[in-house]
Amino acid sequence: MAGKKIWVTWLPDKENEAELQQTIKDLQMVGLEVSGAPWIDDLEKCAWTELTEMLSGEGCPDLWLVCGRSEDFTNARLTYGLSVSCSFLDFHNPALKMFVQNIEGTELPQLPTLLQGGEVLNNAAGWAAKVVAAAYGAPQATAKTDIHSTIIAHSAIGQWFEVGPAVGEAEWVGAMFGITGEDCEITFQAVGDRGQLPEKAVNEYPSSGIKAEIGDDEFTACALQNKISSEQSYYVKVKGFPQKIMFGGHPGTDQADVTIITLS
């Protein structure tokens, strides 16, 4: 039987070499095939997409381990990149099992929404046994949701958040999408077929620059009134790296409940 494969993403920049080598050794000792690379911090060029394509492509690893220090997991650029990676993988490879480890051995700080789906590991003796047990255990159940959410990104086209009703769910009568954070803005919105950016689109009653206060946050949002079926998506192009995103049905409809995701 072929061994299970794990990919290690190492967040510390050219540091903690001893901890890295020990991590690799511990994983190899329990029979895992270990590969990995340092995290590439280049959000401007969407460098994270190379990792996610590998983690979801043919022959991809069975497991993904993200290792870092407390300061790495509170670094907004790093957690943003990891969050959008998770958004992509949650749709394109939901069977991938993710683990998060603080190599300092202390409790992890509060993680952004999408990173909370990873199993948290300590670095005490025997920690790798939990990883190999997960590798050979039953596939993790995919949480049922009535929302489709992912991201399309490339250095040439920028980043587009893609949301809509999940397969089999009722169509949306319009939609809204908002962001918080500095130096970021919504630059375009459109509705089209799921999984690919529309070449042409007609927006019905579009609006932008909407201010929406939710809790302690003020979101800047856009909206339109197109009907969006479960075979379609609402695409929103965002420049910069928002701390949080918010999306849901058009304001004033009975679908106006919103989902909020913290990205960094």
Short mmCIF file of C-alpha atoms in Angstrom, two decimals:
data_model
loop_
_atom_site.label_atom_id
_atom_site.label_comp_id
_atom_site.label_asym_id
_atom_site.label_seq_id
_atom_site.Cartn_x
_atom_site.Cartn_y
_atom_site.Cartn_z
CA MET A 1 0.00 0.00 0.00
CA ALA A 2 1.37 3.37 -1.02
CA GLY A 3 2.25 5.70 1.81
CA LYS A 4 0.18 8.78 2.50
CA LYS A 5 1.62 12.08 1.34
CA ILE A 6 1.83 15.26 3.39
CA TRP A 7 2.81 18.75 2.30
CA VAL A 8 4.44 21.02 4.89
CA THR A 9 4.05 24.78 4.49
CA TRP A 10 6.70 26.50 6.62
CA LEU A 11 5.88 30.09 7.59
CA PRO A 12 9.08 31.29 9.36
CA ASP A 13 11.33 33.11 6.90
CA LYS A 14 14.75 31.39 6.79
CA GLU A 15 14.52 30.74 10.49
CA ASN A 16 13.93 27.84 12.85
CA GLU A 17 15.85 25.39 10.67
CA ALA A 18 16.26 22.96 13.56
CA GLU A 19 12.51 22.86 14.18
CA LEU A 20 11.89 22.30 10.47
CA GLN A 21 14.25 19.34 10.30
CA GLN A 22 12.70 17.85 13.44
CA THR A 23 9.21 18.24 11.99
CA ILE A 24 10.22 16.42 8.82
CA LYS A 25 11.90 13.66 10.82
CA ASP A 26 8.87 13.16 13.07
CA LEU A 27 6.54 12.84 10.08
CA GLN A 28 8.85 10.43 8.26
CA MET A 29 9.15 8.29 11.39
CA VAL A 30 5.40 7.55 11.27
CA GLY A 31 5.60 6.50 7.63
CA LEU A 32 4.43 9.61 5.80
CA GLU A 33 5.90 10.78 2.51
CA VAL A 34 6.95 14.34 3.29
CA SER A 35 7.30 17.22 0.85
CA GLY A 36 7.01 20.94 1.39
CA ALA A 37 8.28 24.44 0.87
CA PRO A 38 8.51 27.79 2.64
CA TRP A 39 5.50 30.07 2.28
CA ILE A 40 5.94 32.65 -0.48
CA ASP A 41 4.71 36.02 0.77
CA ASP A 42 3.74 37.72 -2.48
CA LEU A 43 0.05 38.54 -2.36
CA GLU A 44 0.42 41.14 -5.09
CA LYS A 45 1.28 38.42 -7.62
CA CYS A 46 -1.16 35.88 -6.13
CA ALA A 47 1.76 33.55 -5.39
CA TRP A 48 -0.46 31.42 -3.15
CA THR A 49 -2.28 30.06 -6.23
CA GLU A 50 0.72 27.93 -7.19
CA LEU A 51 0.43 26.15 -3.86
CA THR A 52 -3.34 25.65 -4.06
CA GLU A 53 -3.19 24.30 -7.59
CA MET A 54 -0.62 21.74 -6.45
CA LEU A 55 -2.71 20.84 -3.38
CA SER A 56 -5.80 20.22 -5.53
CA GLY A 57 -4.30 18.85 -8.73
CA GLU A 58 -3.61 15.32 -9.94
CA GLY A 59 -1.49 13.34 -7.48
CA CYS A 60 -1.96 15.96 -4.78
CA PRO A 61 -1.01 15.26 -1.14
CA ASP A 62 -3.47 13.67 1.28
CA LEU A 63 -2.60 16.08 4.09
CA TRP A 64 -1.53 19.69 4.48
CA LEU A 65 0.40 20.91 7.52
CA VAL A 66 0.93 24.64 8.15
CA CYS A 67 3.69 25.35 10.68
CA GLY A 68 4.56 28.69 12.20
CA ARG A 69 5.21 30.77 15.27
CA SER A 70 2.68 32.88 17.16
CA GLU A 71 3.90 35.96 15.31
CA ASP A 72 3.29 34.25 11.98
CA PHE A 73 -0.33 33.47 12.85
CA THR A 74 -0.92 37.12 13.76
CA ASN A 75 0.73 38.47 10.60
CA ALA A 76 -2.11 39.88 8.46
CA ARG A 77 -0.38 39.16 5.14
CA LEU A 78 0.31 35.55 6.05
CA THR A 79 -3.14 34.82 7.45
CA TYR A 80 -4.79 36.52 4.48
CA GLY A 81 -2.84 34.36 2.04
CA LEU A 82 -3.64 31.22 3.99
CA SER A 83 -7.31 32.18 4.24
CA VAL A 84 -7.79 32.66 0.51
CA SER A 85 -5.88 29.42 -0.05
CA CYS A 86 -8.41 27.66 2.19
CA SER A 87 -11.28 29.31 0.33
CA PHE A 88 -9.98 27.88 -2.94
CA LEU A 89 -9.28 24.42 -1.47
CA ASP A 90 -12.60 24.15 0.36
CA PHE A 91 -14.24 24.10 -3.07
CA HIS A 92 -11.61 22.42 -5.25
CA ASN A 93 -10.34 19.76 -2.82
CA PRO A 94 -12.62 19.52 0.24
CA ALA A 95 -11.18 16.07 1.07
CA LEU A 96 -7.75 17.54 1.87
CA LYS A 97 -7.07 17.29 5.60
CA MET A 98 -5.43 20.39 7.05
CA PHE A 99 -3.41 20.77 10.25
CA VAL A 100 -2.07 23.90 11.94
CA GLN A 101 0.88 23.81 14.35
CA ASN A 102 2.54 26.43 16.51
CA ILE A 103 6.17 25.29 16.59
CA GLU A 104 6.76 27.32 19.75
CA GLY A 105 4.56 24.89 21.66
CA THR A 106 2.26 27.61 22.95
CA GLU A 107 -1.44 28.08 22.34
CA LEU A 108 -2.32 29.46 18.93
CA PRO A 109 -3.77 32.96 18.75
CA GLN A 110 -7.33 33.36 17.47
CA LEU A 111 -7.26 32.24 13.85
CA PRO A 112 -9.24 33.77 10.98
CA THR A 113 -12.48 32.01 10.03
CA LEU A 114 -11.28 29.68 7.31
CA LEU A 115 -8.14 28.55 9.16
CA GLN A 116 -10.31 27.31 12.01
CA GLY A 117 -11.20 24.30 9.86
CA GLY A 118 -7.68 22.92 10.34
CA GLU A 119 -6.92 20.57 13.23
CA VAL A 120 -4.62 22.24 15.74
CA LEU A 121 -1.54 20.26 16.75
CA ASN A 122 0.89 20.79 19.61
CA ASN A 123 4.54 19.79 19.28
CA ALA A 124 4.69 17.44 22.24
CA ALA A 125 6.19 13.98 21.80
CA GLY A 126 3.97 11.78 19.66
CA TRP A 127 2.18 14.63 17.87
CA ALA A 128 2.85 13.06 14.46
CA ALA A 129 0.81 10.00 15.46
CA LYS A 130 -2.32 12.16 15.30
CA VAL A 131 -1.43 13.13 11.77
CA VAL A 132 -0.92 9.59 10.55
CA ALA A 133 -4.12 8.48 12.30
CA ALA A 134 -6.00 11.14 10.37
CA ALA A 135 -4.30 10.06 7.15
CA TYR A 136 -5.67 6.54 7.42
CA GLY A 137 -8.94 7.45 9.11
CA ALA A 138 -12.32 7.98 7.49
CA PRO A 139 -12.56 10.94 5.11
CA GLN A 140 -13.65 14.07 6.88
CA ALA A 141 -17.30 14.92 6.39
CA THR A 142 -17.93 18.01 4.33
CA ALA A 143 -20.12 20.43 6.23
CA LYS A 144 -23.38 21.03 4.41
CA THR A 145 -23.98 24.63 3.50
CA ASP A 146 -26.49 26.50 1.40
CA ILE A 147 -23.78 28.88 0.17
CA HIS A 148 -21.16 28.49 -2.54
CA SER A 149 -18.01 30.50 -1.88
CA THR A 150 -14.53 30.43 -3.39
CA ILE A 151 -11.98 32.67 -5.10
CA ILE A 152 -10.44 33.02 -8.55
CA ALA A 153 -7.07 34.78 -8.68
CA HIS A 154 -4.14 35.32 -11.02
CA SER A 155 -1.49 37.99 -11.28
CA ALA A 156 -2.88 38.99 -14.69
CA ILE A 157 -6.55 39.29 -13.72
CA GLY A 158 -6.41 40.09 -10.01
CA GLN A 159 -8.56 38.43 -7.37
CA TRP A 160 -12.27 37.74 -7.73
CA PHE A 161 -14.46 36.48 -4.92
CA GLU A 162 -17.11 34.07 -6.18
CA VAL A 163 -20.30 33.50 -4.18
CA GLY A 164 -23.81 32.23 -4.78
CA PRO A 165 -26.36 29.61 -3.76
CA ALA A 166 -25.04 26.08 -3.30
CA VAL A 167 -26.02 23.37 -5.76
CA GLY A 168 -29.71 22.56 -5.38
CA GLU A 169 -30.49 25.68 -3.33
CA ALA A 170 -33.03 28.33 -4.30
CA GLU A 171 -31.85 31.13 -6.56
CA TRP A 172 -30.85 34.45 -5.08
CA VAL A 173 -32.88 37.47 -6.07
CA GLY A 174 -29.98 39.88 -6.17
CA ALA A 175 -26.82 39.93 -4.08
CA MET A 176 -24.55 42.16 -2.02
CA PHE A 177 -20.83 41.92 -1.25
CA GLY A 178 -18.82 44.07 1.15
CA ILE A 179 -15.29 44.45 2.52
CA THR A 180 -13.46 46.02 5.45
CA GLY A 181 -9.82 47.00 5.70
CA GLU A 182 -7.37 49.64 4.59
CA ASP A 183 -6.12 50.14 1.04
CA CYS A 184 -8.66 47.82 -0.54
CA GLU A 185 -11.62 48.48 -2.81
CA ILE A 186 -14.25 46.76 -4.93
CA THR A 187 -13.58 47.51 -8.58
CA PHE A 188 -16.07 45.35 -10.51
CA GLN A 189 -19.10 43.09 -10.07
CA ALA A 190 -20.90 40.72 -12.42
CA VAL A 191 -23.03 37.56 -12.59
CA GLY A 192 -22.13 34.61 -14.78
CA ASP A 193 -21.88 30.84 -15.08
CA ARG A 194 -20.30 29.08 -12.13
CA GLY A 195 -16.58 28.42 -12.18
CA GLN A 196 -15.48 30.91 -14.80
CA LEU A 197 -15.38 34.66 -15.02
CA PRO A 198 -18.03 35.98 -17.41
CA GLU A 199 -16.82 37.45 -20.69
CA LYS A 200 -19.95 39.57 -20.92
CA ALA A 201 -22.44 40.52 -18.25
CA VAL A 202 -25.46 42.75 -17.79
CA ASN A 203 -25.87 44.07 -14.26
CA GLU A 204 -29.40 44.84 -13.18
CA TYR A 205 -29.72 47.94 -11.00
CA PRO A 206 -26.11 47.87 -9.78
CA SER A 207 -24.98 50.04 -6.90
CA SER A 208 -21.63 50.62 -5.22
CA GLY A 209 -20.15 52.49 -2.30
CA ILE A 210 -22.84 51.22 0.07
CA LYS A 211 -21.95 51.65 3.75
CA ALA A 212 -23.20 48.86 6.00
CA GLU A 213 -22.51 48.70 9.73
CA ILE A 214 -22.50 45.19 11.17
CA GLY A 215 -21.41 44.89 14.77
CA ASP A 216 -18.29 47.00 15.22
CA ASP A 217 -17.40 46.90 11.53
CA GLU A 218 -18.30 49.21 8.67
CA PHE A 219 -18.34 47.44 5.33
CA THR A 220 -18.12 49.12 1.95
CA ALA A 221 -20.33 47.12 -0.37
CA CYS A 222 -21.69 46.74 -3.86
CA ALA A 223 -24.95 45.12 -4.91
CA LEU A 224 -27.06 44.22 -7.92
CA GLN A 225 -30.49 42.73 -8.53
CA ASN A 226 -29.76 39.95 -11.02
CA LYS A 227 -31.27 36.57 -10.27
CA ILE A 228 -28.49 34.09 -9.44
CA SER A 229 -29.23 30.36 -9.82
CA SER A 230 -27.24 27.53 -8.26
CA GLU A 231 -25.50 27.13 -11.63
CA GLN A 232 -24.32 30.73 -11.53
CA SER A 233 -22.14 32.89 -9.30
CA TYR A 234 -21.79 36.50 -8.26
CA TYR A 235 -18.26 37.67 -9.04
CA VAL A 236 -16.69 40.63 -7.26
CA LYS A 237 -13.22 41.91 -8.10
CA VAL A 238 -11.36 43.32 -5.10
CA LYS A 239 -8.14 45.31 -5.18
CA GLY A 240 -6.04 44.90 -2.04
CA PHE A 241 -6.45 42.51 0.84
CA PRO A 242 -9.61 43.00 2.93
CA GLN A 243 -9.64 42.03 6.57
CA LYS A 244 -13.21 40.77 6.34
CA ILE A 245 -15.73 40.06 3.60
CA MET A 246 -19.50 40.04 3.84
CA PHE A 247 -21.99 38.69 1.32
CA GLY A 248 -25.60 37.63 0.98
CA GLY A 249 -28.86 38.43 -0.72
CA HIS A 250 -29.84 41.90 -1.86
CA PRO A 251 -30.90 44.28 0.92
CA GLY A 252 -34.65 44.54 1.25
CA THR A 253 -35.38 40.95 0.24
CA ASP A 254 -36.17 37.95 2.43
CA GLN A 255 -32.70 36.63 1.53
CA ALA A 256 -30.91 39.56 3.15
CA ASP A 257 -29.06 37.45 5.76
CA VAL A 258 -25.34 37.85 5.35
CA THR A 259 -22.25 35.69 5.86
CA ILE A 260 -19.14 37.32 7.36
CA ILE A 261 -15.69 35.78 6.91
CA THR A 262 -12.58 37.10 8.65
CA LEU A 263 -9.57 36.73 6.37
CA SER A 264 -6.76 38.24 8.44
#
